[in-house]
Amino acid sequence: MKSVTKPQAPGWKSIPMGGVITEPGNSEKYETGDWRTMRPVWSAKKCINCLLCWVSCPDAAIVAKDGKIVSFDYKHCKGCGICARECPPKVKAITMVNETEFEEQEG
Amino acid sequence: MGKRVALTGNEATALAMRQINPDVVAAYPITPQTDIVQYFSQFVADGQVKTEFVTVESEHSAMSATVGAAAAGARAMTATSSQGLALMWEVVYIAASLRLPIVMPVVNRALSAPINIHCDHSDTMGARDSGWIQLYSENAQEAYDNLIQAVRIAEHQDVRLPVMVCQDGFITSHGLDSIEILEDAEVQRFIGELKPSYPLLDPEHPVTIGALDLQNWYLEHKRQQAEAMKNALRVIPEVAAEYAKLTGREYGYFEKYRLDDAEIGLVALNSSAGTIKAEIDELRNSGVKVGLLKPRVFRPLPAKELREALLHLKVIGVLDRADSFSAFGGPLFTEIRSALYGAQIPVLDFIYGLGGRDFTMTDAGNIVEKLAKVARDGKVEEPITYYGVRE
Amino acid sequence: MPTLKEISGRPEILAPGHRMCAGCGAPVVVRQIMKALREDEHVVVGNATGCLEVSTTIYPFTSWRCSWIHNAFENAAATLSGVEAAYRSLKRQGKVKAEFKFIAFGGDGGTYDIGLQSLSGAMERGHKMVYVCYDNGAYMNTGIQRSSATPLGADTTTSPVGKVIPGKTRPRKDLTEIMAAHNIPYVAQVAPSHWNDLVTKVRKALDADGPAFINALAPCPRGWRYDSADTIEMCRLAVETCFWPLYEVVDGKVKVTVKPREKKPVRAFLEAQGRFKHLFEPQNERIIDEIQAIVDAKWANLLARSEQA
Ligand code: SF4
Ligand code: SF4
């Protein structure tokens, strides 16, 4: 077995004073995607790009470009299901699928 | 060149604030600090300062807005007394922990209850462990000089800590004194420009200030803060030396008055020191070898220097104008004793003058007499007493 | 009127990777509010202690791409008033050149309750800032204790449903009206179900010549006890039942901005949430009637005062 040594976090002398964080928006590096039990699966074909899912996502996890949905950010999506719920009933371009199904596929 | 004028402690403080000309002042009036806020309002109304004056609705908001202004990158000040400082409490700690170089005159007044508007040091003594630097001033001249130096100390890159400049309520704040003042331009030259560390108003470098700091980082941030306080011990005399060059007035960690050849030593803060000096002169005339140590810098505590200055004495009397209610003496007493750890010198605590109770030369003489007895007999019956209390 | 296409091109100021619960209404509110900013505008955000503050800035991470300051629980408005005063001073002296806007966020705890004095002071002093209350109707950060924004009858951990007391015994404080009584240039109530109404109002607030106050409904799946997917639906129900009327007060003039096509009974809002479940027991039904009466009176009052559109 390989021994894993965690890199030592910086000490008090090398961090900015007063607990200031100088790297704006660096929480992006923190992945909340593993909180998810249900995954929103999006159908580009059905999508009418109304952007209602995008404007309702708490985690900015739906990526829009030039007014169109391009992808879902599964590194951060927490699987709340708001997007699927807000997608117009006549469109239903997003379905919530249990993560275990992907584990089977990917695992 | 200095100019001589007659000013009260509050007037001298307001004048120094005008000369410092801070970017932002957020303050709330409270007795006996009130004059400072009133005078400063007039300076603003007359266009004598560039300051944005935020007339907050409480001291809690005064300190909160001052923190906001300092974090934004402004030179920011406030001023308070007693209950006002108590109401600020929460944010007083935050100002220090966020490493904001705020300067705050505090006009010392007793804390409630019972409510009392007169001088003692229970307000600032309670804030002694808040992470602020504390400078104490005997009179209007010192209040003025300390305030100007405080800006440089607070803003020094190795310090970046807030500073309280304390003076005695009514006794100093309302007493007229002849003091020497600097020209506005001299003050500006001395304090220089503030270079803020991480200003919120830098559009190129957005910062997050006041984040949630959990188990894995909080200790490191506190360790940094402790280091800044240590650095202040180095910076304070540096700033004083420069100030002495400008004004001819010398400031140390403390003032020694006829102490070096003394056998009996007194330790006292602020205005009482003046009373004690006068009594010392009398007593010296009649051959009593008594001297005084008047701390100026209480936070950080120059423990090593205090020890060296006091070690030759036969007996020491500490005068505490505040109790810590620890059943172990007042705050100055415990610090002095701690600085003298291991030395075989009897140290007595006299808790006195609470709520503005008068302290006269006769009182100083009485205390010296008690100390002389201890020096003679080598016996301490009661190390901690409430001087002048009616039994 | 902004389009979604247009605002979707604007910078995303609240980065993902924050640790608000899945489906939380607050970050939806924040995202939509920040979308009212123009690209050339810088902003400093002040944040009261609360869910939003702790979950978006866990050191060494921050979700804020703008400058942000948290001071304490009750003083977001006072703190930001200091920042804004500094801005005016430094701008006047030519030391700051960029244009800045100032937005404060506080929960209902930090705004209706512990921070009300600080907010009132800052508004009276006329600081040019937009104070946003994200109202989730209880102290959610510390585990769902009642606040003065908690609705009558709600079950919280400090207004629990017991054998003799059926949840919170007092109706909510009407903070939006209290803020309107400050006679500041702009006050509004918003909900993220109506993003267009929200973004339009926030833009007006940002352009107001003085302080502005926005009260935003921010449902909490945990505290309200509903499925996390229904956060926007909760807002919709709140608006459609007139439990949370969408209106604005511009220079003292009231205007209802969204009138539900058909005003639903408040039951529709209440029965969707676990915190009101006990109200549907026969002995508590009178509380539903009381809530309905409060909602009806408020709605009638607003309509009566509202400018005819
Ligand atoms: S499930 Fe929730 S977090 Fe994930 S994309 Fe949809 S709305 Fe966003
Ligand atoms: S809500 Fe549905 S239709 Fe609208 S953009 Fe999202 S996925 Fe597409």
Coordinates of N, CA and C in Angstrom, one line a residue, chain A residues 15 19-21 23-28 30 32 35 50-52 54-60 66-67 76 78 80-82 85-86, chain C residues 4-5 7-8 15-20 22-24 27-28 31-32 35 59-65 228-233 236:
Chain A
I15 N 0.3 33.3 5.3 CA -1.1 33.6 4.9 C -1.4 35.1 5.1
G19 N -7.3 36.9 8.1 CA -8.3 36.0 7.5 C -8.8 36.4 6.2
V20 N -8.2 37.4 5.5 CA -8.6 37.9 4.2 C -8.4 36.8 3.2
I21 N -9.4 36.7 2.3 CA -9.3 35.7 1.2 C -9.1 36.6 -0.1
E23 N -8.5 35.4 -3.2 CA -8.7 34.8 -4.5 C -10.2 34.7 -4.8
P24 N -10.8 35.7 -5.5 CA -12.2 35.8 -5.6 C -12.8 34.5 -6.2
G25 N -13.9 34.1 -5.7 CA -14.7 33.0 -6.3 C -14.0 31.6 -6.3
N26 N -13.0 31.5 -5.4 CA -12.2 30.2 -5.4 C -13.0 29.0 -4.9
S27 N -14.2 29.3 -4.4 CA -15.0 28.1 -3.9 C -15.3 27.2 -5.1
E28 N -15.1 27.7 -6.3 CA -15.3 26.8 -7.5 C -14.5 25.5 -7.4
Y30 N -14.1 23.9 -4.8 CA -14.7 23.0 -3.8 C -15.9 22.4 -4.5
T32 N -19.2 20.4 -4.8 CA -20.3 20.0 -4.0 C -21.1 19.0 -4.7
W35 N -22.6 15.8 -3.1 CA -23.8 15.8 -2.2 C -25.0 15.1 -2.9
C50 N -35.5 28.3 -22.7 CA -36.3 29.3 -22.1 C -35.4 29.9 -20.9
L51 N -34.5 29.2 -20.4 CA -33.5 29.6 -19.3 C -34.2 29.6 -18.0
L52 N -35.4 29.1 -17.8 CA -36.0 29.1 -16.5 C -35.3 28.3 -15.5
W54 N -32.1 27.8 -15.6 CA -30.8 28.5 -15.3 C -31.0 29.6 -14.3
V55 N -32.1 30.3 -14.4 CA -32.3 31.4 -13.4 C -32.8 30.9 -12.1
S56 N -33.1 29.7 -12.0 CA -33.7 29.1 -10.7 C -32.7 28.2 -9.9
C57 N -31.5 28.0 -10.5 CA -30.6 27.1 -9.9 C -29.8 27.8 -8.8
P58 N -29.8 27.2 -7.6 CA -29.1 27.9 -6.4 C -27.6 27.8 -6.6
D59 N -27.1 27.0 -7.4 CA -25.7 26.7 -7.5 C -25.0 27.1 -8.7
A60 N -25.6 27.9 -9.5 CA -25.0 28.3 -10.8 C -24.5 27.1 -11.5
D66 N -24.5 32.5 -24.7 CA -25.3 33.2 -25.8 C -26.8 32.8 -25.7
G67 N -27.3 32.8 -24.5 CA -28.7 32.6 -24.3 C -29.1 31.2 -24.5
H76 N -20.6 20.7 -9.4 CA -21.2 21.5 -8.3 C -22.7 21.3 -8.1
K78 N -26.0 20.1 -6.9 CA -26.3 19.3 -5.7 C -27.6 18.4 -5.8
C80 N -30.8 19.3 -6.4 CA -32.0 19.7 -5.6 C -33.2 19.4 -6.4
G81 N -33.1 19.4 -7.7 CA -34.3 19.1 -8.6 C -35.1 20.3 -9.0
I82 N -34.7 21.5 -8.6 CA -35.5 22.7 -8.9 C -35.5 22.9 -10.5
R85 N -38.1 20.7 -12.0 CA -39.4 21.2 -11.6 C -39.8 22.4 -12.4
E86 N -38.9 23.3 -12.7 CA -39.2 24.6 -13.3 C -39.2 24.5 -14.8
Chain C
L4 N -34.0 37.0 -20.1 CA -33.1 36.0 -19.5 C -31.9 35.8 -20.3
K5 N -32.1 35.9 -21.6 CA -30.9 35.8 -22.5 C -29.9 36.8 -22.2
I7 N -29.6 38.7 -19.3 CA -28.9 38.6 -18.0 C -28.1 37.3 -17.8
S8 N -28.3 36.3 -18.7 CA -27.5 35.1 -18.6 C -26.1 35.4 -19.1
A15 N -20.1 32.5 -7.0 CA -19.5 31.3 -7.7 C -20.1 30.0 -7.0
P16 N -20.2 28.9 -7.8 CA -20.6 27.6 -7.2 C -19.5 27.1 -6.3
G17 N -19.9 26.1 -5.6 CA -19.0 25.5 -4.6 C -19.3 26.1 -3.2
H18 N -20.3 26.9 -3.1 CA -20.8 27.3 -1.8 C -21.5 26.2 -1.1
R19 N -21.7 26.3 0.2 CA -22.2 25.1 0.9 C -23.6 25.4 1.5
M20 N -24.4 26.2 0.8 CA -25.8 26.3 1.1 C -26.5 24.9 0.8
A22 N -28.8 22.0 -0.6 CA -29.4 21.8 -1.9 C -30.8 22.4 -1.9
G23 N -31.1 23.2 -2.9 CA -32.4 23.7 -3.1 C -32.7 25.0 -2.3
C24 N -31.7 25.5 -1.6 CA -31.9 26.7 -0.8 C -32.4 27.9 -1.6
P27 N -29.4 31.5 -2.2 CA -28.5 31.7 -3.3 C -29.2 32.0 -4.6
V28 N -30.5 31.5 -4.8 CA -31.2 31.9 -6.0 C -31.5 33.4 -6.0
R31 N -28.2 35.3 -6.7 CA -27.8 35.2 -8.1 C -28.7 36.2 -8.9
Q32 N -30.0 36.1 -8.7 CA -30.8 37.0 -9.4 C -30.6 38.5 -9.1
K35 N -27.6 39.8 -10.8 CA -27.8 39.9 -12.3 C -28.3 41.3 -12.7
Y59 N -13.3 29.7 5.0 CA -11.9 29.9 4.8 C -11.2 28.6 4.4
P60 N -10.4 28.5 3.5 CA -9.8 29.6 2.6 C -10.6 29.8 1.3
F61 N -11.9 29.4 1.3 CA -12.7 29.5 0.1 C -13.7 30.7 0.2
T62 N -13.9 31.3 -0.9 CA -15.0 32.3 -1.0 C -15.8 32.1 -2.3
S63 N -17.1 32.3 -2.2 CA -17.9 32.2 -3.5 C -18.1 33.5 -4.1
W64 N -17.5 34.6 -3.4 CA -17.8 35.9 -3.9 C -16.7 36.4 -4.9
R65 N -17.2 36.8 -6.0 CA -16.2 37.3 -7.0 C -16.1 38.8 -7.0
S228 N -36.9 19.8 -1.8 CA -36.0 20.8 -2.3 C -36.3 21.3 -3.7
A229 N -37.0 20.4 -4.5 CA -37.3 20.8 -5.9 C -38.3 21.9 -5.9
D230 N -39.1 22.1 -4.8 CA -40.2 23.0 -4.8 C -39.9 24.4 -4.4
T231 N -38.7 24.8 -4.3 CA -38.4 26.2 -3.7 C -39.0 27.3 -4.5
I232 N -39.0 27.2 -5.8 CA -39.6 28.3 -6.7 C -41.1 28.2 -6.6
E233 N -41.6 26.9 -6.5 CA -43.0 26.7 -6.4 C -43.5 27.3 -5.1
R236 N -44.0 30.9 -5.7 CA -45.1 31.1 -6.6 C -46.4 31.1 -5.8

